[in-house]
Amino acid sequence: MTAFELRDLAGTTAVVTGAASGIGAAIARLAAELGMRVVLADFDVDRLDEVARGIAATGAEALAVRCDVTDPDDVERLAATAYEAFGPVRLLVNNAGIEGTGRLWELSPDTFGRVMDVNVSGVFHGIRTFVPRMLAAGTAAHIVNTASIGAVTTVPAQATYCASKHAALALTECLAIELAAERAPISVAALLPGPVHTAIYETAEADGAAGTAARERMETYLRENGVTPQDAAQTMFDGLAAGDFWIFTHPERADELLRNRAERLTGHLTPG
Ligand SMILES: NC(=O)c1ccc[n+]([C@@H]2O[C@H](COP(=O)([O-])OP(=O)(O)OC[C@H]3O[C@@H](n4cnc5c(N)ncnc54)[C@H](O)[C@@H]3O)[C@@H](O)[C@H]2O)c1
């Protein structure tokens, strides 16, 4: 991917899913600060409107669109609305995501299905709806999919989340390869946050005692150790401008986990 200056984004359009809270809201605010027109998507309309109003109050153009990313028709409406209101989309951030905790054999099919639907199908719907429009426009565009550090490791009592993020990362890598093969002017990046202090565990489904304990442990951990959503958003834009595919908010911790994983894989060792 080629590097560019963040100021080149001024006057162009960003679409951010999961923009009512946390990392998505911070990305939307930062996009507006960079001079972008912002389309904010989420199914939590009350909080979404509040974030959009806050952005509009700064003088930036912001449009809130109710969208459940698990519903292909909603995502289609999101794209149609964005292109009609603001023209070609320069930046799409498929960021909406949820957590679900519990040991695998104690997880309800509902929790498993919901996490996979939002975190994997949501990203897929974003890709299949926006990429054809970006290709048709023929202008520079960027797609960032929010995965997680959990996309390159495995964590007990978070199997469904890790599985969904491994899948979201695989989709992102394949998309990058496919678009490069087409010589499309579309860059692809994976945002892999470590701990960020957001509401993600407050809304997480927790199944069984291990799931409840994991959710409480992680909620405390993010509160005490997480970086701010603003920091995560800045890291994303810096990585994007640098032309990075892998955008880690905690690169040192990621390196440790990646080395451990590579050693276990190449050494044919059991997970741990
Ligand atoms: N917070 C962290 O430590 C952390 C770490 C790694 C990855 N992530 C990822 O970052 C992304 C953002 O999470 P966050 O931490 O900001 O959480 P958050 O809960 O603060 O925000 C997530 C937003 O997504 C929205 N959302 C959920 N399901 C949706 C759906 N079906 N359709 C539309 N919107 C939906 C929620 O309403 C919420 O506004 C997620 O993909 C998450 O997995 C977060």
Coordinates of C-alpha atoms and ligand atoms in Angstrom, one line a residue:
M1 CA 0.0 0.0 0.0
T2 CA 1.1 3.5 -0.7
A3 CA 1.6 6.1 2.0
F4 CA -0.3 9.4 1.9
E5 CA -0.8 12.5 4.1
L6 CA -3.7 12.6 6.4
R7 CA -4.6 16.0 5.1
D8 CA -5.3 14.4 1.8
L9 CA -8.5 13.0 3.4
A10 CA -10.0 16.4 3.9
G11 CA -13.1 16.9 1.8
T12 CA -13.6 13.2 1.3
T13 CA -16.1 10.8 2.8
A14 CA -15.7 8.3 5.6
V15 CA -18.2 5.6 6.7
V16 CA -17.7 4.1 10.1
T17 CA -19.8 1.2 11.6
G18 CA -20.2 0.8 15.3
A19 CA -19.9 4.6 15.5
A20 CA -22.2 5.1 18.5
S21 CA -19.5 4.2 21.0
G22 CA -15.9 3.5 21.8
I23 CA -13.4 3.1 19.0
G24 CA -15.9 3.7 16.2
A25 CA -17.1 7.0 17.7
A26 CA -13.5 8.1 18.2
I27 CA -12.6 7.2 14.6
A28 CA -15.7 9.2 13.4
R29 CA -14.7 12.2 15.4
L30 CA -11.1 12.1 14.2
A31 CA -12.2 11.7 10.6
A32 CA -14.3 14.9 11.0
E33 CA -11.3 16.7 12.6
L34 CA -9.3 15.7 9.5
G35 CA -12.0 17.5 7.4
M36 CA -13.9 14.4 6.2
R37 CA -17.6 14.2 5.8
V38 CA -18.7 11.4 8.1
V39 CA -21.4 8.8 7.9
L40 CA -21.9 7.1 11.2
A41 CA -23.6 3.8 11.4
D42 CA -24.9 1.8 14.4
F43 CA -28.0 0.1 15.6
D44 CA -28.0 2.1 18.8
V45 CA -29.7 5.1 17.3
D46 CA -29.9 7.2 20.5
R47 CA -26.2 7.1 21.2
L48 CA -25.4 7.4 17.4
D49 CA -27.5 10.6 17.1
E50 CA -25.7 12.0 20.1
V51 CA -22.2 11.3 18.6
A52 CA -23.3 12.7 15.2
R53 CA -24.8 15.8 16.8
G54 CA -21.5 16.4 18.7
I55 CA -19.6 16.1 15.4
A56 CA -22.0 18.4 13.6
A57 CA -21.7 21.0 16.4
T58 CA -18.0 21.4 15.5
G59 CA -19.1 22.5 12.0
A60 CA -18.3 19.2 10.3
E61 CA -20.7 17.3 8.1
A62 CA -22.0 14.2 9.9
L63 CA -24.9 11.9 9.0
A64 CA -26.2 9.2 11.3
V65 CA -27.7 6.1 9.7
R66 CA -29.4 3.3 11.6
C67 CA -27.8 0.1 10.5
D68 CA -27.5 -3.4 11.9
V69 CA -24.4 -4.7 10.2
T70 CA -25.8 -8.3 10.3
D71 CA -28.6 -7.3 7.9
P72 CA -27.4 -7.1 4.3
D73 CA -30.4 -4.9 3.4
D74 CA -29.4 -2.4 6.2
V75 CA -25.9 -2.3 4.9
E76 CA -27.1 -1.7 1.4
R77 CA -29.2 1.2 2.6
L78 CA -26.2 2.6 4.4
A79 CA -24.1 2.5 1.3
A80 CA -26.9 4.0 -0.9
T81 CA -27.5 6.8 1.7
A82 CA -23.7 7.6 2.0
Y83 CA -23.1 7.7 -1.8
E84 CA -26.2 9.8 -2.3
A85 CA -25.5 12.3 0.4
F86 CA -21.7 12.6 0.2
G87 CA -20.5 11.0 -3.1
P88 CA -17.7 8.4 -3.4
V89 CA -16.6 6.8 -0.1
R90 CA -12.9 7.3 0.5
L91 CA -12.7 5.4 3.8
L92 CA -14.8 2.5 5.1
V93 CA -14.2 1.3 8.6
N94 CA -16.0 -2.0 9.3
N95 CA -15.7 -1.6 13.1
A96 CA -18.9 -2.8 14.7
G97 CA -18.2 -5.7 17.0
I98 CA -19.3 -7.4 20.1
E99 CA -17.9 -9.7 22.8
G100 CA -19.3 -13.0 24.2
T101 CA -17.6 -14.8 27.0
G102 CA -17.9 -18.4 28.3
R103 CA -16.2 -21.8 28.0
L104 CA -17.1 -23.3 24.7
W105 CA -19.2 -26.1 26.1
E106 CA -21.1 -23.6 28.2
L107 CA -21.8 -21.1 25.4
S108 CA -25.3 -20.8 24.2
P109 CA -25.9 -21.2 20.4
D110 CA -27.4 -17.6 20.6
T111 CA -24.2 -16.1 22.0
F112 CA -22.0 -18.0 19.5
G113 CA -24.2 -17.1 16.6
R114 CA -24.6 -13.5 17.5
V115 CA -20.8 -12.9 17.9
M116 CA -20.1 -14.6 14.6
D117 CA -22.8 -12.7 12.9
V118 CA -21.8 -9.2 14.0
N119 CA -18.0 -9.8 13.9
V120 CA -17.7 -11.9 10.7
S121 CA -20.9 -11.5 8.6
G122 CA -21.0 -7.7 9.5
V123 CA -17.5 -7.3 8.0
F124 CA -18.5 -9.4 5.0
H125 CA -21.6 -7.4 4.3
G126 CA -19.5 -4.2 4.5
I127 CA -17.1 -5.5 2.0
R128 CA -19.6 -6.9 -0.5
T129 CA -21.7 -3.8 -0.4
F130 CA -19.0 -1.1 -0.6
V131 CA -16.2 -2.7 -2.8
P132 CA -18.2 -2.8 -6.0
R133 CA -19.1 0.9 -5.5
M134 CA -15.5 1.8 -4.8
L135 CA -14.3 -0.1 -7.9
A136 CA -16.9 1.6 -10.0
A137 CA -15.8 5.0 -8.7
G138 CA -12.2 4.1 -9.7
T139 CA -10.8 6.6 -7.2
A140 CA -8.5 6.0 -4.2
A141 CA -10.2 4.3 -1.3
H142 CA -9.3 2.6 2.0
I143 CA -11.0 -0.2 3.9
V144 CA -10.1 -0.9 7.5
N145 CA -11.6 -3.9 9.3
T146 CA -11.4 -3.8 13.0
A147 CA -10.1 -7.2 14.1
S148 CA -8.4 -7.6 17.5
I149 CA -5.2 -8.8 19.0
G150 CA -7.5 -11.8 19.6
A151 CA -7.3 -12.4 15.9
V152 CA -3.7 -13.7 16.3
T153 CA -4.0 -15.5 19.6
T154 CA -6.4 -17.7 21.5
V155 CA -7.8 -16.9 25.0
P156 CA -9.8 -19.2 27.3
A157 CA -13.4 -18.2 27.9
Q158 CA -13.3 -16.0 24.8
A159 CA -13.3 -18.7 22.1
T160 CA -16.2 -17.3 20.1
Y161 CA -14.7 -13.8 20.1
C162 CA -11.2 -15.2 19.1
A163 CA -12.8 -17.4 16.4
S164 CA -14.7 -14.4 15.0
K165 CA -11.7 -12.2 14.9
H166 CA -9.5 -14.8 13.3
A167 CA -12.2 -15.1 10.7
A168 CA -12.4 -11.3 10.3
L169 CA -8.7 -11.1 9.8
A170 CA -8.7 -13.9 7.3
L171 CA -11.4 -12.0 5.3
T172 CA -9.2 -8.8 5.5
E173 CA -6.1 -10.6 4.3
C174 CA -8.0 -12.2 1.4
L175 CA -9.5 -8.9 0.4
A176 CA -6.1 -7.3 0.3
I177 CA -4.8 -10.0 -1.9
E178 CA -7.8 -10.0 -4.2
L179 CA -7.8 -6.2 -4.7
A180 CA -4.1 -6.1 -5.3
A181 CA -4.5 -8.8 -8.0
E182 CA -7.1 -6.5 -9.6
R183 CA -4.7 -3.5 -9.3
A184 CA -7.6 -1.7 -7.7
P185 CA -6.8 1.7 -6.1
I186 CA -8.2 0.4 -2.8
S187 CA -6.0 -0.2 0.2
V188 CA -6.9 -2.7 2.9
A189 CA -5.8 -2.6 6.5
A190 CA -6.6 -4.6 9.7
L191 CA -6.9 -2.7 12.9
L192 CA -5.8 -5.0 15.7
P193 CA -6.5 -3.3 19.0
G194 CA -5.2 -4.5 22.3
P195 CA -7.0 -3.3 25.4
V196 CA -9.0 -0.1 24.8
H197 CA -11.2 1.4 27.5
T198 CA -14.7 1.1 25.9
A199 CA -18.1 -0.3 26.8
I200 CA -17.5 -3.6 24.9
Y201 CA -17.7 -5.8 28.0
E202 CA -20.6 -4.0 29.5
T203 CA -22.8 -5.2 26.6
A204 CA -21.2 -8.6 26.2
E205 CA -23.2 -11.8 26.6
A206 CA -21.6 -13.9 29.4
D207 CA -22.6 -17.6 29.6
G208 CA -21.8 -19.7 32.7
A209 CA -19.7 -18.9 35.7
A210 CA -16.5 -18.8 33.7
G211 CA -18.1 -16.4 31.2
T212 CA -19.3 -14.1 33.9
A213 CA -15.9 -14.1 35.6
A214 CA -14.1 -13.5 32.3
R215 CA -16.4 -10.6 31.5
E216 CA -15.9 -9.0 34.9
R217 CA -12.1 -9.5 34.8
M218 CA -11.9 -8.0 31.3
E219 CA -14.1 -5.1 32.1
T220 CA -11.8 -4.2 35.0
Y221 CA -8.7 -4.8 32.9
L222 CA -9.8 -2.4 30.2
R223 CA -10.8 0.2 32.7
E224 CA -7.4 0.0 34.4
N225 CA -5.1 -0.7 31.5
G226 CA -6.9 0.2 28.3
V227 CA -5.7 3.0 26.1
T228 CA -8.3 5.6 25.2
P229 CA -10.5 5.2 22.1
Q230 CA -9.0 8.4 20.9
D231 CA -5.5 6.9 21.0
A232 CA -6.7 3.8 19.1
A233 CA -8.3 6.1 16.5
Q234 CA -5.1 8.1 16.1
T235 CA -3.1 4.9 15.7
M236 CA -5.5 3.7 13.0
F237 CA -5.2 6.9 11.0
D238 CA -1.4 7.0 11.4
G239 CA -1.1 3.4 10.2
L240 CA -3.4 4.1 7.3
A241 CA -1.4 7.1 6.2
A242 CA 1.8 5.0 6.6
G243 CA 0.3 2.4 4.2
D244 CA 0.4 -0.3 6.9
F245 CA -1.7 -3.4 6.6
W246 CA -1.2 -4.5 10.2
I247 CA -2.2 -1.7 12.6
F248 CA -1.6 -2.7 16.2
T249 CA -2.5 -0.4 19.1
H250 CA -0.1 -2.4 21.3
P251 CA 2.7 -3.4 18.9
E252 CA 5.1 -4.8 21.6
R253 CA 2.5 -7.1 23.2
A254 CA 1.4 -8.1 19.7
D255 CA 5.0 -9.1 18.8
E256 CA 5.2 -11.2 22.0
L257 CA 2.0 -13.0 21.1
L258 CA 2.9 -13.5 17.5
R259 CA 6.4 -14.9 18.4
N260 CA 4.7 -17.3 20.8
R261 CA 2.2 -18.4 18.2
A262 CA 4.8 -18.8 15.5
E263 CA 7.0 -20.9 17.8
R264 CA 4.1 -23.1 18.7
L265 CA 3.1 -23.5 15.1
T266 CA 6.5 -24.1 13.6
G267 CA 7.6 -26.3 16.6
H268 CA 4.3 -28.3 16.4
L269 CA 3.7 -27.5 20.0
T270 CA 0.3 -27.6 21.8
P271 CA -1.5 -24.2 22.3
G272 CA -0.9 -22.3 25.4
Ligands
LIG1 N1 -12.2 -2.3 23.4 C1 -11.2 -3.2 23.2 O1 -10.3 -3.4 24.0 C2 -11.1 -3.9 21.8 C3 -10.0 -4.7 21.6 C4 -9.9 -5.4 20.4 C5 -10.8 -5.2 19.4 N2 -11.9 -4.4 19.6 C6 -12.9 -4.2 18.6 O2 -13.1 -2.8 18.3 C7 -14.4 -2.7 17.7 C8 -15.2 -1.6 18.5 O3 -15.4 -2.0 19.8 P1 -15.4 -1.1 21.1 O4 -14.4 -1.6 22.0 O5 -15.4 0.3 20.6 O6 -16.8 -1.5 21.7 P2 -18.1 -0.6 22.0 O7 -19.1 -1.6 22.6 O8 -17.8 0.6 22.8 O9 -18.6 -0.2 20.5 C9 -19.1 -1.1 19.6 C10 -20.3 -0.4 18.8 O10 -20.7 -1.4 17.9 C11 -22.2 -1.3 17.8 N3 -22.7 -2.6 17.3 C12 -22.8 -3.8 17.9 N4 -23.4 -4.6 17.1 C13 -23.8 -4.0 16.0 C14 -24.6 -4.3 14.9 N5 -25.1 -5.5 14.7 N6 -24.8 -3.3 13.9 C15 -24.3 -2.1 14.1 N7 -23.6 -1.7 15.2 C16 -23.4 -2.6 16.1 C17 -22.6 -1.1 19.3 O11 -23.9 -0.5 19.4 C18 -21.5 -0.1 19.7 O12 -21.9 1.2 19.5 C19 -15.1 -4.1 17.8 O13 -15.0 -4.7 16.6 C20 -14.2 -4.8 18.9 O14 -14.3 -6.2 18.7 C21 -12.0 -3.7 20.8

